Short mmCIF file of C-alpha atoms in Angstrom, two decimals:
data_model
loop_
_atom_site.label_atom_id
_atom_site.label_comp_id
_atom_site.label_asym_id
_atom_site.label_seq_id
_atom_site.Cartn_x
_atom_site.Cartn_y
_atom_site.Cartn_z
CA GLY K 1 -21.54 -20.89 -9.64
CA GLN K 2 -18.23 -22.08 -8.32
CA SER K 3 -15.44 -23.84 -9.99
CA LEU K 4 -12.18 -25.10 -8.61
CA GLU K 5 -9.20 -26.64 -10.43
CA GLN K 6 -6.43 -28.91 -9.02
CA PRO K 7 -4.02 -31.20 -10.60
CA SER K 8 -5.53 -34.71 -10.84
CA GLU K 9 -2.46 -36.66 -9.72
CA VAL K 10 0.87 -35.96 -8.06
CA THR K 11 3.72 -38.37 -7.14
CA ALA K 12 6.42 -37.52 -4.70
CA VAL K 13 9.16 -39.29 -2.78
CA GLU K 14 9.03 -40.02 0.91
CA GLY K 15 10.69 -37.31 2.94
CA ALA K 16 10.31 -34.72 0.14
CA ILE K 17 8.11 -31.67 -0.15
CA VAL K 18 5.06 -31.32 -2.45
CA GLN K 19 2.87 -28.48 -3.31
CA ILE K 20 -0.74 -28.94 -4.55
CA ASN K 21 -2.21 -25.90 -6.25
CA CYS K 22 -5.83 -24.82 -6.40
CA THR K 23 -7.41 -22.07 -8.48
CA TYR K 24 -10.93 -21.15 -8.00
CA GLN K 25 -13.82 -18.96 -9.22
CA THR K 26 -16.65 -18.03 -6.98
CA SER K 27 -18.85 -15.32 -5.75
CA GLY K 28 -19.30 -14.39 -2.11
CA PHE K 29 -15.94 -15.89 -1.18
CA TYR K 30 -15.16 -16.31 2.50
CA GLY K 31 -12.17 -18.71 2.57
CA LEU K 32 -10.43 -21.76 1.27
CA SER K 33 -10.13 -25.02 3.09
CA TRP K 34 -8.12 -28.18 2.51
CA TYR K 35 -9.21 -31.67 3.24
CA GLN K 36 -7.56 -35.14 3.14
CA GLN K 37 -9.47 -38.25 2.17
CA HIS K 38 -8.16 -41.71 2.20
CA ASP K 39 -9.74 -44.30 -0.04
CA GLY K 40 -13.15 -45.37 1.36
CA GLY K 41 -13.02 -42.77 4.17
CA ALA K 42 -14.58 -39.45 4.90
CA PRO K 43 -12.79 -36.14 4.45
CA THR K 44 -10.75 -34.81 7.33
CA PHE K 45 -10.08 -31.10 7.75
CA LEU K 46 -6.47 -29.97 7.32
CA SER K 47 -6.54 -26.11 7.17
CA TYR K 48 -8.41 -22.99 6.44
CA ASN K 49 -7.34 -19.63 5.04
CA ALA K 50 -9.56 -16.56 5.12
CA LEU K 51 -6.83 -14.01 4.64
CA ASP K 52 -3.86 -13.78 2.30
CA GLY K 53 -0.70 -15.50 3.45
CA LEU K 54 0.58 -18.74 4.85
CA GLU K 55 -0.91 -20.81 7.62
CA GLU K 56 1.25 -23.49 9.08
CA THR K 57 0.12 -26.57 10.97
CA GLY K 58 2.84 -29.04 11.64
CA ARG K 59 3.99 -30.58 8.37
CA PHE K 60 1.21 -28.99 6.42
CA SER K 61 0.97 -25.39 5.34
CA SER K 62 -1.60 -23.67 3.31
CA PHE K 63 -1.42 -20.42 1.29
CA LEU K 64 -4.04 -18.13 -0.08
CA SER K 65 -3.95 -15.19 -2.45
CA ARG K 66 -7.46 -13.74 -2.71
CA SER K 67 -6.50 -11.33 -5.47
CA ASP K 68 -5.22 -14.24 -7.64
CA SER K 69 -8.06 -16.59 -6.57
CA TYR K 70 -5.29 -19.08 -5.82
CA GLY K 71 -4.15 -21.24 -3.02
CA TYR K 72 -1.92 -24.17 -2.35
CA LEU K 73 -1.25 -26.88 0.14
CA LEU K 74 2.32 -27.61 1.10
CA LEU K 75 3.17 -31.01 2.62
CA GLN K 76 6.69 -31.31 4.04
CA GLU K 77 8.65 -34.37 5.19
CA LEU K 78 6.29 -36.64 3.17
CA GLN K 79 5.32 -39.91 4.80
CA MET K 80 3.82 -43.00 3.13
CA LYS K 81 0.63 -42.40 5.11
CA ASP K 82 0.18 -39.09 3.31
CA SER K 83 -0.87 -40.98 0.23
CA ALA K 84 -4.45 -39.85 -0.17
CA SER K 85 -6.66 -37.49 -2.12
CA TYR K 86 -6.53 -33.85 -1.23
CA PHE K 87 -9.31 -31.43 -1.93
CA CYS K 88 -9.39 -27.69 -1.85
CA ALA K 89 -12.84 -26.27 -0.99
CA VAL K 90 -14.25 -22.75 -1.09
CA HIS K 91 -16.52 -21.35 1.54
CA SER K 92 -19.10 -19.02 0.01
CA GLY K 93 -22.57 -17.63 0.28
CA GLY K 94 -24.94 -16.93 3.11
CA TYR K 95 -24.73 -20.32 4.75
CA GLN K 96 -21.05 -20.55 4.14
CA LYS K 97 -21.51 -23.65 2.11
CA VAL K 98 -18.41 -25.66 1.09
CA THR K 99 -17.83 -26.55 -2.50
CA PHE K 100 -15.05 -29.07 -3.13
CA GLY K 101 -12.49 -29.05 -5.83
CA THR K 102 -11.82 -31.90 -8.21
CA GLY K 103 -9.28 -33.41 -5.87
CA THR K 104 -5.64 -34.36 -6.29
CA LYS K 105 -4.46 -37.92 -5.71
CA LEU K 106 -1.09 -37.90 -4.03
CA GLN K 107 1.00 -40.95 -4.19
CA VAL K 108 4.08 -41.04 -1.91
CA ILE K 109 6.75 -43.49 -3.12
CA PRO K 110 9.75 -44.86 -1.15
CA GLY L 1 -13.38 -33.53 19.53
CA ALA L 2 -16.63 -33.17 17.61
CA VAL L 3 -17.99 -36.45 16.34
CA VAL L 4 -20.55 -37.02 13.63
CA SER L 5 -22.05 -40.47 13.05
CA GLN L 6 -23.96 -41.79 10.08
CA HIS L 7 -26.23 -44.83 10.02
CA PRO L 8 -26.13 -47.09 8.15
CA SER L 9 -22.51 -47.29 7.09
CA TRP L 10 -23.63 -49.22 4.08
CA VAL L 11 -26.85 -50.41 2.52
CA ILE L 12 -27.92 -52.49 -0.38
CA CYS L 13 -31.48 -52.09 -1.66
CA LYS L 14 -33.68 -53.06 -4.55
CA SER L 15 -34.51 -50.62 -7.31
CA GLY L 16 -37.71 -48.67 -6.48
CA THR L 17 -37.42 -48.83 -2.73
CA SER L 18 -36.65 -45.94 -0.37
CA VAL L 19 -33.60 -45.63 1.88
CA LYS L 20 -33.12 -43.41 4.88
CA ILE L 21 -29.74 -42.27 6.02
CA GLU L 22 -29.27 -40.66 9.41
CA CYS L 23 -26.61 -38.12 10.34
CA ARG L 24 -26.05 -37.33 13.99
CA SER L 25 -23.83 -35.02 15.90
CA LEU L 26 -22.87 -36.92 18.98
CA ASP L 27 -21.31 -34.36 21.28
CA PHE L 28 -22.45 -31.00 19.90
CA GLN L 29 -25.53 -29.32 18.56
CA ALA L 30 -25.63 -28.46 14.89
CA THR L 31 -27.81 -25.79 13.44
CA THR L 32 -26.57 -26.54 9.91
CA MET L 33 -25.78 -29.88 8.30
CA PHE L 34 -24.66 -30.55 4.76
CA TRP L 35 -25.25 -33.56 2.57
CA TYR L 36 -22.74 -34.62 -0.05
CA ARG L 37 -22.59 -37.35 -2.65
CA GLN L 38 -19.39 -38.77 -3.98
CA PHE L 39 -19.05 -41.10 -6.96
CA PRO L 40 -16.01 -43.25 -7.22
CA LYS L 41 -12.80 -41.36 -7.98
CA GLN L 42 -14.77 -38.13 -8.06
CA SER L 43 -15.08 -35.19 -5.75
CA LEU L 44 -17.73 -34.54 -3.11
CA MET L 45 -20.70 -32.81 -4.60
CA LEU L 46 -22.87 -30.75 -2.30
CA MET L 47 -26.49 -31.83 -2.55
CA ALA L 48 -28.19 -29.67 0.02
CA THR L 49 -27.84 -27.47 3.10
CA SER L 50 -30.02 -28.44 5.99
CA ASN L 51 -31.01 -26.06 8.70
CA GLU L 52 -32.79 -27.20 11.87
CA GLY L 53 -36.44 -26.38 11.78
CA SER L 54 -36.53 -25.14 8.22
CA LYS L 55 -36.60 -26.47 4.68
CA ALA L 56 -33.37 -27.61 3.13
CA THR L 57 -31.76 -25.63 0.41
CA TYR L 58 -30.95 -27.83 -2.53
CA GLU L 59 -28.13 -27.28 -5.02
CA GLN L 60 -29.05 -26.88 -8.69
CA GLY L 61 -29.79 -30.23 -10.33
CA VAL L 62 -30.71 -32.03 -7.15
CA GLU L 63 -34.25 -33.26 -7.05
CA LYS L 64 -35.77 -32.28 -3.77
CA ASP L 65 -38.67 -34.67 -4.16
CA LYS L 66 -36.22 -37.53 -4.72
CA PHE L 67 -33.80 -36.68 -1.92
CA LEU L 68 -35.87 -35.76 1.12
CA ILE L 69 -34.02 -34.03 3.93
CA ASN L 70 -35.38 -33.54 7.39
CA HIS L 71 -33.41 -31.75 10.10
CA ALA L 72 -35.82 -32.22 12.96
CA SER L 73 -33.50 -31.55 15.79
CA LEU L 74 -30.13 -29.95 16.63
CA THR L 75 -28.46 -33.35 16.53
CA LEU L 76 -30.18 -35.20 13.76
CA SER L 77 -30.64 -34.79 9.98
CA THR L 78 -31.93 -37.48 7.78
CA LEU L 79 -31.63 -37.99 3.99
CA THR L 80 -34.20 -40.26 2.28
CA VAL L 81 -33.51 -41.44 -1.14
CA THR L 82 -36.95 -42.19 -2.55
CA SER L 83 -37.57 -44.71 -5.31
CA ALA L 84 -33.87 -45.46 -5.53
CA HIS L 85 -32.37 -46.55 -8.87
CA PRO L 86 -28.95 -47.93 -9.67
CA GLU L 87 -27.63 -44.52 -10.74
CA ASP L 88 -28.27 -43.34 -7.11
CA SER L 89 -25.60 -45.82 -5.92
CA SER L 90 -22.96 -43.60 -4.41
CA PHE L 91 -21.13 -42.58 -1.20
CA TYR L 92 -23.29 -40.18 0.83
CA ILE L 93 -21.54 -38.04 3.38
CA CYS L 94 -22.94 -35.59 5.88
CA SER L 95 -21.17 -32.84 7.73
CA ALA L 96 -22.32 -30.77 10.70
CA ARG L 97 -21.50 -27.22 11.72
CA PRO L 98 -21.60 -26.65 15.52
CA GLN L 99 -24.07 -24.21 16.90
CA GLY L 100 -22.40 -20.92 17.54
CA ALA L 101 -19.42 -21.73 15.47
CA ALA L 102 -17.81 -18.98 13.46
CA LEU L 103 -19.35 -19.30 10.08
CA TYR L 104 -16.24 -20.13 8.22
CA ASN L 105 -14.39 -23.27 8.79
CA GLU L 106 -15.94 -25.42 11.41
CA GLN L 107 -17.68 -28.43 9.98
CA PHE L 108 -17.22 -32.10 10.94
CA PHE L 109 -17.78 -34.94 8.53
CA GLY L 110 -19.52 -38.18 9.18
CA PRO L 111 -17.89 -41.47 8.12
CA GLY L 112 -20.20 -41.75 5.06
CA THR L 113 -22.87 -44.25 3.91
CA ARG L 114 -22.24 -46.40 0.96
CA LEU L 115 -25.54 -46.98 -0.95
CA THR L 116 -25.80 -49.75 -3.62
CA VAL L 117 -29.06 -50.07 -5.53
CA LEU L 118 -29.54 -53.34 -7.34
#
């Protein structure tokens, strides 16, 4: 089966940088995604890494190390609206099913 | 962009009744749809993978006779919670993968359906 671990909560100051780590165990690994979910809403896709290295999309960057079964999401220039839950998710198996991590609740404070 | 809708957005039902939730891809065709369940303050748990024209693949621990999935067309998948009980109360979310998409990262989520069983 799959297992993913993330910190449960992170607090950071507006304008700062925060890194959310994710470690995983899975078979048939294809890639690692990151999703944002605000309370009561559906997840929205942020990024995807299939290969080792850093992917940058605006204020958000995501990193993957396949050999270490580890990835992280980096959020820069934090804004209050970034307060949400962030999930890493592994893509695995024949249908490329997506298994979500435990989620990290980010609170951005003034 | 690709849009996925769910209907209803919320539903309250009595214990023992059945509830059907629809998931539609509005502007694309989806050969694969996924159904998730999310309890408060918890992660999304994959329930099943639904492929158009074939039987759904259920995750371990998910009762296929209780959670009936029908993916009858390339734009519609339905989840029926049969004989619902209060412990089935949850947020049900579907996602759809566009036909022809590279099989890695493209899936779009619906807004979710909040089910409350009294």
